[in-house]
PDB file of C-alpha atoms in Angstrom:
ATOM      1  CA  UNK A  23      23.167 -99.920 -38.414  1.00  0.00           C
ATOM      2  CA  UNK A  24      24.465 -97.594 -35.773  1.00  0.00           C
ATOM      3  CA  UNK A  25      26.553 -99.990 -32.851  1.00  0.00           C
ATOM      4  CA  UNK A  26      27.674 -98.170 -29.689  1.00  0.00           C
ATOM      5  CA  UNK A  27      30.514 -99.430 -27.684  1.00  0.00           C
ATOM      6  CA  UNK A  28      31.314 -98.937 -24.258  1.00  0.00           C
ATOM      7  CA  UNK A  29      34.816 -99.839 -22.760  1.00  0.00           C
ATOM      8  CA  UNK A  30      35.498-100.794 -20.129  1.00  0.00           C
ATOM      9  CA  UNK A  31      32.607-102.797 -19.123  1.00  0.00           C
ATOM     10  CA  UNK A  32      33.442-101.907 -15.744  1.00  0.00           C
ATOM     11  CA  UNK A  33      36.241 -99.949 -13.689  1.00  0.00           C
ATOM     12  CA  UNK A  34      37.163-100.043  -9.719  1.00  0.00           C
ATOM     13  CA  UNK A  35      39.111 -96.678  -9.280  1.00  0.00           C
ATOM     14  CA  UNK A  36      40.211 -95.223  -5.996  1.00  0.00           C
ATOM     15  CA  UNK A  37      38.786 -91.369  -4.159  1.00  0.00           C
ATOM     16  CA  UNK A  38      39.879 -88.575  -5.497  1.00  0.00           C
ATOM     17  CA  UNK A  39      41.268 -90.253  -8.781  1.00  0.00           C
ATOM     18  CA  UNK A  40      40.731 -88.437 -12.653  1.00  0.00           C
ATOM     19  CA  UNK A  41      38.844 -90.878 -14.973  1.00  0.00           C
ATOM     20  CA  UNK A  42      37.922 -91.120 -18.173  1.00  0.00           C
ATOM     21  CA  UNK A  43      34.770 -93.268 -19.673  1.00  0.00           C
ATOM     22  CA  UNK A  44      35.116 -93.918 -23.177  1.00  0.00           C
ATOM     23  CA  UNK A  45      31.972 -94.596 -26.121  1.00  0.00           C
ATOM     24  CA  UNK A  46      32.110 -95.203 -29.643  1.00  0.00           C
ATOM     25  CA  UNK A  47      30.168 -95.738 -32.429  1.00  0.00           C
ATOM     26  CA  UNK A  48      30.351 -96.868 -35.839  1.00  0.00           C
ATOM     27  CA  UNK A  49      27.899 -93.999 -37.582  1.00  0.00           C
ATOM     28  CA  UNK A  50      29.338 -90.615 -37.359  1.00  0.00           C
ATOM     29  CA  UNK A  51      25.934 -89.391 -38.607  1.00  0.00           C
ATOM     30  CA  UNK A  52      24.561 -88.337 -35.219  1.00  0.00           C
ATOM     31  CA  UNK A  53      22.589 -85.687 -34.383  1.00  0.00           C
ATOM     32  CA  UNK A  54      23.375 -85.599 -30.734  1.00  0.00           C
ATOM     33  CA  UNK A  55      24.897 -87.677 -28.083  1.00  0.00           C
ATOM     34  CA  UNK A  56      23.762 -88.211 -24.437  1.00  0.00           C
ATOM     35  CA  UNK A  57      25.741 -89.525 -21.275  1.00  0.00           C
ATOM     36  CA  UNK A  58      23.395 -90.989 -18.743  1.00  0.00           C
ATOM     37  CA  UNK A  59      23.815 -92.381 -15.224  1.00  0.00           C
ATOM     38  CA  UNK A  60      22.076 -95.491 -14.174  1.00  0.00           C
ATOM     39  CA  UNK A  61      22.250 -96.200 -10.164  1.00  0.00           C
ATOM     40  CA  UNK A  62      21.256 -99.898  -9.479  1.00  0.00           C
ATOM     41  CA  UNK A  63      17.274-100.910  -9.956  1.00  0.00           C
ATOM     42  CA  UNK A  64      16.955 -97.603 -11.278  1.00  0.00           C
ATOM     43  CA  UNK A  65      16.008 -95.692 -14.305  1.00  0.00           C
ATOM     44  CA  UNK A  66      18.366 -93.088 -15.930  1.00  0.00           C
ATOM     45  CA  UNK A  67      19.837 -89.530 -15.134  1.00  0.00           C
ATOM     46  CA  UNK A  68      20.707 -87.044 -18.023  1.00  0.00           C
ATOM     47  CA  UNK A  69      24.306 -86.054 -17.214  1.00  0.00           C
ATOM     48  CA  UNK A  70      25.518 -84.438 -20.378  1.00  0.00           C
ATOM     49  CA  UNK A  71      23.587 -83.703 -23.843  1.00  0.00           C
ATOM     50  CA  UNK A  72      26.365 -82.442 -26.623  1.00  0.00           C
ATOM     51  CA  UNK A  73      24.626 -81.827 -29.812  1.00  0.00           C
ATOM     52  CA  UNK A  74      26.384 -82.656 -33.496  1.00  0.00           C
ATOM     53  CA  UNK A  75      27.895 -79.255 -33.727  1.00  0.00           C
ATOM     54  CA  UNK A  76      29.874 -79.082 -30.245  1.00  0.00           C
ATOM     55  CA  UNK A  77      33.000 -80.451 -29.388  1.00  0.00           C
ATOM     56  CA  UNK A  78      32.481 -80.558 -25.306  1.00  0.00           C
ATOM     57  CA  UNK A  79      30.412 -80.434 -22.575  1.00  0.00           C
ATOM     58  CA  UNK A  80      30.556 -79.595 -19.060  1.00  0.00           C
ATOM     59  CA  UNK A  81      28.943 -79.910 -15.571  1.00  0.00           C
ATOM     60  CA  UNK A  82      30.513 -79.400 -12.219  1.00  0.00           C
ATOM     61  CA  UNK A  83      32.669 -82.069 -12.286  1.00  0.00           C
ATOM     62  CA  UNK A  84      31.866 -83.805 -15.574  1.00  0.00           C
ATOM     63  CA  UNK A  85      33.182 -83.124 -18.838  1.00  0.00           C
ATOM     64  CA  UNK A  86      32.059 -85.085 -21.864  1.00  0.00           C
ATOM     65  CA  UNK A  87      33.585 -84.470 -25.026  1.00  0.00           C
ATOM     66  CA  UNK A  88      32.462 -85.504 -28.897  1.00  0.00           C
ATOM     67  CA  UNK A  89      35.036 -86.402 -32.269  1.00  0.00           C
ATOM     68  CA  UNK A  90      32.389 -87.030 -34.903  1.00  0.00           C
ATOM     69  CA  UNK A  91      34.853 -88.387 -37.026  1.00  0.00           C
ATOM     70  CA  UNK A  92      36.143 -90.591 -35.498  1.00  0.00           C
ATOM     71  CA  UNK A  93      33.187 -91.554 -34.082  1.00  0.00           C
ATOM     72  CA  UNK A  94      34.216 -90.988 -30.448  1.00  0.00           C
ATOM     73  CA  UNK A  95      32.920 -89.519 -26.863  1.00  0.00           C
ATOM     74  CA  UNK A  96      34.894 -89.331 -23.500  1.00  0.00           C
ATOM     75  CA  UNK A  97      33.059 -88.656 -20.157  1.00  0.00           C
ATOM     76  CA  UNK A  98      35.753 -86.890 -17.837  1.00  0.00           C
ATOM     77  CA  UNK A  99      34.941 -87.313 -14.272  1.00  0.00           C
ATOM     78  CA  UNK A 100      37.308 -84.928 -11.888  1.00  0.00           C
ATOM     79  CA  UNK A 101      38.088 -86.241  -8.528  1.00  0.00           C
ATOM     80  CA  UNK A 102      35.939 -89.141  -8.262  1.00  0.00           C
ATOM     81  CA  UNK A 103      33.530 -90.020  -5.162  1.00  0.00           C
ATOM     82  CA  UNK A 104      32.068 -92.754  -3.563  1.00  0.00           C
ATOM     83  CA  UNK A 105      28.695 -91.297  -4.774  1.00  0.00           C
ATOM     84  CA  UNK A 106      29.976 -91.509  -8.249  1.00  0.00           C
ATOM     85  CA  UNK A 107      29.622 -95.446  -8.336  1.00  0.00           C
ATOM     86  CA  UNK A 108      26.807 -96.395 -11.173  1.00  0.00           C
ATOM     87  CA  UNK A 109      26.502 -97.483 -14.437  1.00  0.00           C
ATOM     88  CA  UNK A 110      27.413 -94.931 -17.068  1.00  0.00           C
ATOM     89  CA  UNK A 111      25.753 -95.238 -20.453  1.00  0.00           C
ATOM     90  CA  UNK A 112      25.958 -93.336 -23.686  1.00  0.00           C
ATOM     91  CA  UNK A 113      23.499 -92.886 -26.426  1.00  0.00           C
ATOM     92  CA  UNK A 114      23.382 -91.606 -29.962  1.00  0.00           C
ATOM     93  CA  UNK A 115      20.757 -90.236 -31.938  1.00  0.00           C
ATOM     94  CA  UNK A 116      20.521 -90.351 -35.732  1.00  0.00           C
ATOM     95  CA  UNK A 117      18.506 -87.273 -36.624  1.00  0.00           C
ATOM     96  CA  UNK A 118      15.874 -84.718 -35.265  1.00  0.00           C
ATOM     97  CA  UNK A 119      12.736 -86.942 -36.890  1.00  0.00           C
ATOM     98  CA  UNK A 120      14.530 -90.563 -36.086  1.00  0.00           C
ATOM     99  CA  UNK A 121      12.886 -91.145 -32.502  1.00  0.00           C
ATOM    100  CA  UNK A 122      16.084 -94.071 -31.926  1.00  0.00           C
ATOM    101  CA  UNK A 123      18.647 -93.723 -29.528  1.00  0.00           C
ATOM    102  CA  UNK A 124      21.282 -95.913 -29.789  1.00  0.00           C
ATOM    103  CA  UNK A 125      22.559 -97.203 -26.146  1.00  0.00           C
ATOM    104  CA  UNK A 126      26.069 -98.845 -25.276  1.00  0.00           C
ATOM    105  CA  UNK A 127      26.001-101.032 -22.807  1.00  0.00           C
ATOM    106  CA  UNK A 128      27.352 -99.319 -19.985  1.00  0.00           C
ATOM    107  CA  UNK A 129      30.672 -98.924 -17.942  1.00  0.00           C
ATOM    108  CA  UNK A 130      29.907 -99.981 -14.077  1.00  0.00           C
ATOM    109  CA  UNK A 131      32.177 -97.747 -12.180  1.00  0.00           C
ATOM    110  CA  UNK A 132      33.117 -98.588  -8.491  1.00  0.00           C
ATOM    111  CA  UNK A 133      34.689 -96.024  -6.385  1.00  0.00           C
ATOM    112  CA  UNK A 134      36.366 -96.622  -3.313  1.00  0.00           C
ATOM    113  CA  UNK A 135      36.410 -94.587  -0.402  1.00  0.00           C
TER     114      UNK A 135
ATOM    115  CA  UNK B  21      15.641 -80.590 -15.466  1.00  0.00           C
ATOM    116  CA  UNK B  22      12.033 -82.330 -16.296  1.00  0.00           C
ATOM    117  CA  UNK B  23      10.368 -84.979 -14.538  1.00  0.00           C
ATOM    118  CA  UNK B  24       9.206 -88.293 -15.621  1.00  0.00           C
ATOM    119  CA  UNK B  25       7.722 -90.629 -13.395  1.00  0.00           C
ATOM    120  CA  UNK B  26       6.648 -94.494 -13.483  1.00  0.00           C
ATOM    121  CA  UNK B  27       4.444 -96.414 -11.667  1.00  0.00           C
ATOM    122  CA  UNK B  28       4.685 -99.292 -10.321  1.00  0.00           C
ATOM    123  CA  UNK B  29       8.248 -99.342  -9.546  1.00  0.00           C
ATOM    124  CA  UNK B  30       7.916-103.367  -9.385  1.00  0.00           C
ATOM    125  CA  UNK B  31       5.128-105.739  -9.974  1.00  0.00           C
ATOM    126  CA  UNK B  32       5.088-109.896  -9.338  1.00  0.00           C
ATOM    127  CA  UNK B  33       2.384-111.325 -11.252  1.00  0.00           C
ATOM    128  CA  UNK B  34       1.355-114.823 -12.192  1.00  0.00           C
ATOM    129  CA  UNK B  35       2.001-116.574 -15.493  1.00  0.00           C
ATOM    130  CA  UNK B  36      -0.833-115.104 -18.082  1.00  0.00           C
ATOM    131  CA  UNK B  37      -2.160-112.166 -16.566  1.00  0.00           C
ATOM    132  CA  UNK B  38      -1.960-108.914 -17.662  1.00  0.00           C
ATOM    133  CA  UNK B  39       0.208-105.927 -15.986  1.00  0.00           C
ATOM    134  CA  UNK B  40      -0.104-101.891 -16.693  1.00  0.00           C
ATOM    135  CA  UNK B  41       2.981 -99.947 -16.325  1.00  0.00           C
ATOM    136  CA  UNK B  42       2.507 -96.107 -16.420  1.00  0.00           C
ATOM    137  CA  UNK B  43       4.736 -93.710 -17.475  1.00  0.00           C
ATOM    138  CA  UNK B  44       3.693 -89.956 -17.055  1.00  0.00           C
ATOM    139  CA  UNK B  45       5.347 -86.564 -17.458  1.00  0.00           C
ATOM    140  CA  UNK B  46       5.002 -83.804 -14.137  1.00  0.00           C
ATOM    141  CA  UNK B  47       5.990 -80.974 -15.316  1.00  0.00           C
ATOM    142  CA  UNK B  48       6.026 -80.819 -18.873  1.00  0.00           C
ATOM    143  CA  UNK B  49       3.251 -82.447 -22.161  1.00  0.00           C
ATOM    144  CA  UNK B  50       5.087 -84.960 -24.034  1.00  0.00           C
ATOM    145  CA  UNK B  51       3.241 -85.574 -27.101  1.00  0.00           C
ATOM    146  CA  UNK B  52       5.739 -88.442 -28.139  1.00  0.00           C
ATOM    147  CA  UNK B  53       7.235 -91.211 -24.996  1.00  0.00           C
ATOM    148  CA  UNK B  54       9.422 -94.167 -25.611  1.00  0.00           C
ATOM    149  CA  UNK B  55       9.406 -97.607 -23.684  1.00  0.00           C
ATOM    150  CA  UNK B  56      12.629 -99.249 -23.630  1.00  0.00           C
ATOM    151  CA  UNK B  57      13.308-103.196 -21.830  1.00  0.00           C
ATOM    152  CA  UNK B  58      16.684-103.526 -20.061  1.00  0.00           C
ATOM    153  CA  UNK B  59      18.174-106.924 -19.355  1.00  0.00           C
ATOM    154  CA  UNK B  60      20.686-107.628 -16.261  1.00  0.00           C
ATOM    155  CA  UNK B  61      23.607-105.644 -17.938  1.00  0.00           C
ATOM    156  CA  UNK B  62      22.794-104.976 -20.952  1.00  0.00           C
ATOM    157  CA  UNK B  63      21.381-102.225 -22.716  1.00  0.00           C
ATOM    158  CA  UNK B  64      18.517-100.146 -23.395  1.00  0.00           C
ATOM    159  CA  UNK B  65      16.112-101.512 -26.159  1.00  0.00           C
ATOM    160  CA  UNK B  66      14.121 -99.538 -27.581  1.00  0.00           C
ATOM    161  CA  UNK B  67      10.604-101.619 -27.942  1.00  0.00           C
ATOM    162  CA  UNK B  68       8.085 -98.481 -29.258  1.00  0.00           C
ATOM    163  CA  UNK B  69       7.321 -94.977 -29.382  1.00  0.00           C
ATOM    164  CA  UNK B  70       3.998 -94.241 -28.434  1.00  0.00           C
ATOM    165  CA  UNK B  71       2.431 -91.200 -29.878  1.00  0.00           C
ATOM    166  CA  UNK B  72      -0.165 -89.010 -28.167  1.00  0.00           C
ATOM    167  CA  UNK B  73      -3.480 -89.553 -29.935  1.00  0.00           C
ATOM    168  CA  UNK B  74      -2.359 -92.099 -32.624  1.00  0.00           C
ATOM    169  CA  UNK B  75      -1.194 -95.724 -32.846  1.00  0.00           C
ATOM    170  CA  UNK B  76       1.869 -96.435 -31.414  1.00  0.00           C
ATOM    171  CA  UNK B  77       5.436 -96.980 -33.683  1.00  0.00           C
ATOM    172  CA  UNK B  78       6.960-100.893 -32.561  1.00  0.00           C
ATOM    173  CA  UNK B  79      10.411-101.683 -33.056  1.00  0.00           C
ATOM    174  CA  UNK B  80      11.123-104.416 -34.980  1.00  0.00           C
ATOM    175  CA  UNK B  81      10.481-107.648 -33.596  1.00  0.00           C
ATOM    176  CA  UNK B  82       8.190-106.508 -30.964  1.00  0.00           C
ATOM    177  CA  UNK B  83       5.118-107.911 -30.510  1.00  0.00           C
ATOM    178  CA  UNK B  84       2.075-104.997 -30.015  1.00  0.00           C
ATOM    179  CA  UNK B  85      -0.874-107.443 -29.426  1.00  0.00           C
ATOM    180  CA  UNK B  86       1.768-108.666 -26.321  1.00  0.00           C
ATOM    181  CA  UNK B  87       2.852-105.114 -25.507  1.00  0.00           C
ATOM    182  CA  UNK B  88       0.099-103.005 -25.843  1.00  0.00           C
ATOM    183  CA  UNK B  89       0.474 -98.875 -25.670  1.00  0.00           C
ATOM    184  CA  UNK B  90      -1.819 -96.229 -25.287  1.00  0.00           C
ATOM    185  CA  UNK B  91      -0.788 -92.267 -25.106  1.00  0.00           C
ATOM    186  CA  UNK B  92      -3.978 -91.240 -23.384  1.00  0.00           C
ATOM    187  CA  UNK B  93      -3.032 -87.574 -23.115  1.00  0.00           C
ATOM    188  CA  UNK B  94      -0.259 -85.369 -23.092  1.00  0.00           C
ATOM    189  CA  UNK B  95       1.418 -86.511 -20.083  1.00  0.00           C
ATOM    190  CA  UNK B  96       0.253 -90.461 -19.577  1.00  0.00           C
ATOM    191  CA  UNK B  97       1.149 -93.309 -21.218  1.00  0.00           C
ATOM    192  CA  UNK B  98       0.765 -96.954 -20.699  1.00  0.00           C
ATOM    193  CA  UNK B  99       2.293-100.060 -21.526  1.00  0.00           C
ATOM    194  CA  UNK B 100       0.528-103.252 -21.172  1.00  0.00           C
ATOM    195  CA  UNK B 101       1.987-106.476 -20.831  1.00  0.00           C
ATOM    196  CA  UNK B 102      -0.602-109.384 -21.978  1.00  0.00           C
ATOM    197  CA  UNK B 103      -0.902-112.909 -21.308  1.00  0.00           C
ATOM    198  CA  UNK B 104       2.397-111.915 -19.154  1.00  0.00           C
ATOM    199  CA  UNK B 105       4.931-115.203 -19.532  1.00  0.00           C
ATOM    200  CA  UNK B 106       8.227-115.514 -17.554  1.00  0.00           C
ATOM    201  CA  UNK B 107      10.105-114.560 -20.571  1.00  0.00           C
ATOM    202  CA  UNK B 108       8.777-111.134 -20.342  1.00  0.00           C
ATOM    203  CA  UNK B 109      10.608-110.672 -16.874  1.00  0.00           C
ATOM    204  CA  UNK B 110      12.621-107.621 -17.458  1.00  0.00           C
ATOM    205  CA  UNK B 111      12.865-103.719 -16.093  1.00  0.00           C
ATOM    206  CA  UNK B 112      10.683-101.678 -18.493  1.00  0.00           C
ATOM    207  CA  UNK B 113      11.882 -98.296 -18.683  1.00  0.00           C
ATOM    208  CA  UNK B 114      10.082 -95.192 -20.210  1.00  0.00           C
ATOM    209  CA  UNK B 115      11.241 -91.507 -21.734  1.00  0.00           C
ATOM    210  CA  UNK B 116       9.880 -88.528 -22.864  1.00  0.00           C
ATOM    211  CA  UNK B 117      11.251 -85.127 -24.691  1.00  0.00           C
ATOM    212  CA  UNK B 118      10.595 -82.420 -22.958  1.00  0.00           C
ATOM    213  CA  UNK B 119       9.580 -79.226 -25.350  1.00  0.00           C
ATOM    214  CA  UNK B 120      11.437 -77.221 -27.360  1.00  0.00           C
ATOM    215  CA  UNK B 121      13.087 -80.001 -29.281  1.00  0.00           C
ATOM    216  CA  UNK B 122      16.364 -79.897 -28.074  1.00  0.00           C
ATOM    217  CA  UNK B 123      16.715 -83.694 -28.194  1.00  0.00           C
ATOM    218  CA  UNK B 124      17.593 -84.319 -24.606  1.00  0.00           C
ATOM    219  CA  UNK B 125      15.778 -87.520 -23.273  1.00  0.00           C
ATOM    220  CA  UNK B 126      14.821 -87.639 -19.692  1.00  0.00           C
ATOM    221  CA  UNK B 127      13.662 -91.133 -18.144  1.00  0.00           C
ATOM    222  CA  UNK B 128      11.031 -92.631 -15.522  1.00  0.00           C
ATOM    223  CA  UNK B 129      12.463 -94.746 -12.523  1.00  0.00           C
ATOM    224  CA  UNK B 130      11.787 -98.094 -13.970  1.00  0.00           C
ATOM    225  CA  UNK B 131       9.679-100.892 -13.681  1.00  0.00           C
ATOM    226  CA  UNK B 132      10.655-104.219 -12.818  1.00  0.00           C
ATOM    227  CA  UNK B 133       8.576-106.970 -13.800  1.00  0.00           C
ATOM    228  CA  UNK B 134       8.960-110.633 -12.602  1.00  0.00           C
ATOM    229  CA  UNK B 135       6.394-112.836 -13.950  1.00  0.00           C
ATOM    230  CA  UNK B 136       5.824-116.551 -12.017  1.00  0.00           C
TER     231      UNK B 136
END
Protein backbone atom coordinates (compact mmCIF):
# COMPACT_ATOMS: atom_id res chain seq x y z
CA UNK A 1 0.00 0.00 0.00
CA UNK A 2 1.30 3.28 -1.26
CA UNK A 3 2.07 5.78 2.18
CA UNK A 4 2.97 9.41 1.45
CA UNK A 5 4.92 11.41 3.87
CA UNK A 6 5.12 14.92 4.33
CA UNK A 7 7.89 16.61 6.52
CA UNK A 8 7.76 18.99 8.14
CA UNK A 9 4.31 19.07 9.34
CA UNK A 10 4.66 22.65 9.43
CA UNK A 11 7.40 25.48 8.85
CA UNK A 12 7.45 29.39 10.00
CA UNK A 13 10.08 30.91 7.53
CA UNK A 14 10.84 34.56 7.16
CA UNK A 15 10.14 37.09 3.50
CA UNK A 16 12.16 36.64 0.95
CA UNK A 17 13.69 33.26 2.28
CA UNK A 18 14.44 29.93 -0.34
CA UNK A 19 12.48 26.84 0.91
CA UNK A 20 12.19 23.59 0.23
CA UNK A 21 8.95 21.19 0.99
CA UNK A 22 9.81 17.72 1.00
CA UNK A 23 7.25 14.30 0.11
CA UNK A 24 7.92 10.79 0.02
CA UNK A 25 6.51 7.72 -0.62
CA UNK A 26 7.07 4.19 -0.18
CA UNK A 27 5.85 2.90 -3.94
CA UNK A 28 8.04 4.15 -6.62
CA UNK A 29 5.40 2.79 -9.03
CA UNK A 30 3.70 6.12 -9.76
CA UNK A 31 2.36 7.31 -12.65
CA UNK A 32 2.40 10.94 -11.78
CA UNK A 33 2.76 13.17 -8.86
CA UNK A 34 0.82 16.39 -7.97
CA UNK A 35 1.72 19.36 -5.53
CA UNK A 36 -1.39 21.11 -4.36
CA UNK A 37 -2.06 24.20 -2.24
CA UNK A 38 -4.72 24.21 0.35
CA UNK A 39 -5.54 27.90 1.86
CA UNK A 40 -7.58 27.51 5.15
CA UNK A 41 -11.51 26.27 4.80
CA UNK A 42 -10.69 25.77 1.36
CA UNK A 43 -10.48 23.21 -1.31
CA UNK A 44 -7.25 22.62 -3.35
CA UNK A 45 -5.09 24.46 -6.07
CA UNK A 46 -3.04 22.42 -8.71
CA UNK A 47 0.46 23.92 -8.39
CA UNK A 48 2.65 21.45 -10.16
CA UNK A 49 1.72 18.05 -12.12
CA UNK A 50 5.22 16.07 -13.01
CA UNK A 51 4.38 12.93 -14.74
CA UNK A 52 6.56 9.42 -14.17
CA UNK A 53 8.92 10.25 -16.94
CA UNK A 54 10.14 13.90 -15.81
CA UNK A 55 12.56 14.80 -13.43
CA UNK A 56 11.23 18.62 -12.68
CA UNK A 57 8.76 20.99 -12.87
CA UNK A 58 8.41 24.59 -12.91
CA UNK A 59 6.11 27.65 -12.41
CA UNK A 60 7.06 31.20 -11.75
CA UNK A 61 8.41 30.77 -8.63
CA UNK A 62 7.86 27.07 -7.90
CA UNK A 63 9.93 24.29 -8.79
CA UNK A 64 8.96 20.75 -7.89
CA UNK A 65 11.19 18.07 -8.64
CA UNK A 66 10.64 13.95 -8.78
CA UNK A 67 13.51 10.84 -7.84
CA UNK A 68 11.37 7.80 -8.57
CA UNK A 69 13.77 5.76 -6.98
CA UNK A 70 14.11 6.85 -4.24
CA UNK A 71 10.78 7.58 -3.94
CA UNK A 72 11.17 11.34 -3.44
CA UNK A 73 9.62 14.97 -4.49
CA UNK A 74 10.86 18.51 -3.41
CA UNK A 75 8.63 21.64 -3.92
CA UNK A 76 11.17 24.66 -4.30
CA UNK A 77 9.58 27.87 -3.45
CA UNK A 78 11.96 31.07 -4.49
CA UNK A 79 11.69 34.07 -2.36
CA UNK A 80 8.85 33.32 -0.25
CA UNK A 81 5.72 35.75 0.47
CA UNK A 82 3.31 36.41 2.90
CA UNK A 83 0.75 35.16 0.28
CA UNK A 84 2.60 31.94 0.18
CA UNK A 85 1.25 30.84 3.73
CA UNK A 86 -1.09 27.50 3.21
CA UNK A 87 -1.01 24.06 3.48
CA UNK A 88 1.05 22.29 0.85
CA UNK A 89 0.07 18.74 -0.03
CA UNK A 90 1.41 16.14 -2.38
CA UNK A 91 -0.25 13.29 -4.09
CA UNK A 92 0.68 10.20 -6.02
CA UNK A 93 -1.04 8.28 -8.47
CA UNK A 94 -0.54 4.58 -9.19
CA UNK A 95 -1.46 4.22 -12.84
CA UNK A 96 -3.55 5.80 -15.75
CA UNK A 97 -6.77 3.27 -14.93
CA UNK A 98 -6.18 3.38 -10.86
CA UNK A 99 -8.60 6.46 -10.10
CA UNK A 100 -6.46 6.72 -6.29
CA UNK A 101 -4.43 9.45 -5.37
CA UNK A 102 -2.46 9.01 -2.59
CA UNK A 103 -2.32 12.36 -0.28
CA UNK A 104 0.40 13.26 2.47
CA UNK A 105 -0.73 15.08 4.98
CA UNK A 106 0.43 18.40 4.35
CA UNK A 107 3.26 20.90 5.38
CA UNK A 108 1.49 24.24 6.91
CA UNK A 109 3.83 26.92 5.88
CA UNK A 110 3.76 30.38 7.68
CA UNK A 111 5.50 33.25 6.17
CA UNK A 112 6.31 36.27 7.84
CA UNK A 113 6.30 39.58 6.54
CA UNK B 1 -6.65 25.79 -15.74
CA UNK B 2 -10.35 24.07 -15.36
CA UNK B 3 -12.96 24.88 -13.04
CA UNK B 4 -14.71 22.86 -10.51
CA UNK B 5 -17.16 24.22 -8.34
CA UNK B 6 -19.17 23.04 -5.07
CA UNK B 7 -22.11 24.01 -3.58
CA UNK B 8 -22.91 24.62 -0.55
CA UNK B 9 -19.71 25.83 0.72
CA UNK B 10 -21.10 24.95 4.41
CA UNK B 11 -24.24 23.42 5.67
CA UNK B 12 -25.49 23.00 9.66
CA UNK B 13 -28.03 20.44 9.80
CA UNK B 14 -29.73 18.54 12.57
CA UNK B 15 -28.92 15.02 13.74
CA UNK B 16 -30.69 12.52 11.01
CA UNK B 17 -31.48 14.52 8.17
CA UNK B 18 -30.23 14.30 4.98
CA UNK B 19 -27.73 16.94 3.17
CA UNK B 20 -26.83 17.22 -0.83
CA UNK B 21 -23.49 18.47 -1.64
CA UNK B 22 -22.91 19.26 -5.39
CA UNK B 23 -19.97 19.14 -7.16
CA UNK B 24 -20.06 20.33 -10.90
CA UNK B 25 -17.53 21.01 -13.65
CA UNK B 26 -17.80 24.83 -15.67
CA UNK B 27 -15.90 24.53 -18.24
CA UNK B 28 -15.11 21.16 -19.08
CA UNK B 29 -17.50 17.23 -19.05
CA UNK B 30 -16.05 15.06 -16.53
CA UNK B 31 -17.34 11.72 -17.11
CA UNK B 32 -15.52 10.35 -13.90
CA UNK B 33 -15.46 12.88 -10.24
CA UNK B 34 -14.04 11.86 -6.95
CA UNK B 35 -15.34 12.85 -3.36
CA UNK B 36 -12.73 12.93 -0.85
CA UNK B 37 -13.48 13.77 3.39
CA UNK B 38 -10.73 15.84 5.06
CA UNK B 39 -10.35 15.88 8.82
CA UNK B 40 -8.78 19.02 10.85
CA UNK B 41 -5.17 18.29 9.54
CA UNK B 42 -5.16 15.45 8.07
CA UNK B 43 -5.43 14.25 4.73
CA UNK B 44 -7.45 13.73 1.80
CA UNK B 45 -9.53 10.41 1.80
CA UNK B 46 -10.61 9.27 -0.92
CA UNK B 47 -14.40 7.94 -0.10
CA UNK B 48 -15.70 7.11 -4.05
CA UNK B 49 -15.48 7.75 -7.57
CA UNK B 50 -18.62 8.40 -9.06
CA UNK B 51 -19.02 7.55 -12.66
CA UNK B 52 -21.24 9.39 -15.14
CA UNK B 53 -24.16 7.11 -15.98
CA UNK B 54 -23.22 4.05 -13.80
CA UNK B 55 -23.03 3.10 -10.11
CA UNK B 56 -20.60 4.71 -8.25
CA UNK B 57 -16.92 2.88 -7.12
CA UNK B 58 -16.73 3.19 -2.79
CA UNK B 59 -13.58 2.99 -1.11
CA UNK B 60 -13.23 0.56 1.27
CA UNK B 61 -14.96 1.00 4.37
CA UNK B 62 -17.35 3.50 3.14
CA UNK B 63 -20.71 3.18 3.62
CA UNK B 64 -22.92 3.96 0.08
CA UNK B 65 -26.46 3.52 1.60
CA UNK B 66 -24.91 6.56 4.15
CA UNK B 67 -23.12 8.36 1.32
CA UNK B 68 -25.10 8.19 -1.54
CA UNK B 69 -23.71 9.43 -5.25
CA UNK B 70 -25.26 10.14 -8.33
CA UNK B 71 -23.29 11.43 -11.68
CA UNK B 72 -26.38 12.91 -13.25
CA UNK B 73 -24.58 14.20 -16.34
CA UNK B 74 -21.39 15.14 -17.56
CA UNK B 75 -20.71 17.97 -15.39
CA UNK B 76 -22.94 17.33 -11.96
CA UNK B 77 -22.51 15.17 -9.36
CA UNK B 78 -23.92 14.71 -5.97
CA UNK B 79 -23.13 13.36 -2.77
CA UNK B 80 -25.70 12.67 -0.26
CA UNK B 81 -25.23 12.40 3.26
CA UNK B 82 -28.20 10.23 4.97
CA UNK B 83 -29.54 9.96 8.30
CA UNK B 84 -26.59 12.72 8.79
CA UNK B 85 -24.98 11.88 12.54
CA UNK B 86 -22.35 14.15 14.21
CA UNK B 87 -19.72 11.74 13.29
CA UNK B 88 -20.13 12.63 9.74
CA UNK B 89 -18.97 16.32 10.54
CA UNK B 90 -16.16 16.78 8.18
CA UNK B 91 -15.18 19.09 4.89
CA UNK B 92 -16.23 17.00 1.85
CA UNK B 93 -14.18 17.81 -0.98
CA UNK B 94 -14.76 16.87 -4.72
CA UNK B 95 -12.40 16.48 -8.12
CA UNK B 96 -12.68 15.95 -11.53
CA UNK B 97 -10.14 15.22 -14.65
CA UNK B 98 -10.40 17.46 -17.03
CA UNK B 99 -10.05 15.82 -20.79
CA UNK B 100 -7.37 14.64 -22.50
CA UNK B 101 -6.15 12.33 -19.80
CA UNK B 102 -3.27 13.96 -18.67
CA UNK B 103 -3.90 12.95 -15.05
CA UNK B 104 -3.95 16.36 -13.49
CA UNK B 105 -6.77 16.60 -10.78
CA UNK B 106 -8.42 19.88 -10.25
CA UNK B 107 -10.74 20.34 -7.03
CA UNK B 108 -14.14 22.13 -5.90
CA UNK B 109 -13.93 24.68 -2.90
CA UNK B 110 -15.16 22.37 -0.26
CA UNK B 111 -17.94 21.67 1.77
CA UNK B 112 -18.05 21.81 5.34
CA UNK B 113 -20.54 19.91 7.09
CA UNK B 114 -21.37 20.20 10.86
CA UNK B 115 -24.10 18.02 11.88
CA UNK B 116 -25.99 18.88 15.56
Amino acid sequence: KQEVTQIPAALSVPEGENLVLNCSFTDSAIYNLQWFRQDPGKGLTSLLLIQSSQREQTSGRLNASLDKSSGRSTLYIAASQPGDSATYLCAVRRNPNNNDMRFGAGTRLTVKP
Amino acid sequence: GAVVSQHPSWVICKSGTSVKIECRSLDFQATTMFWYRQFPKQSLMLMATSNEGSKATYEQGVEKDKFLINHASLTLSTLTVTSAHPEDSSFYICSARAPPATGELFFGEGSRLTVL
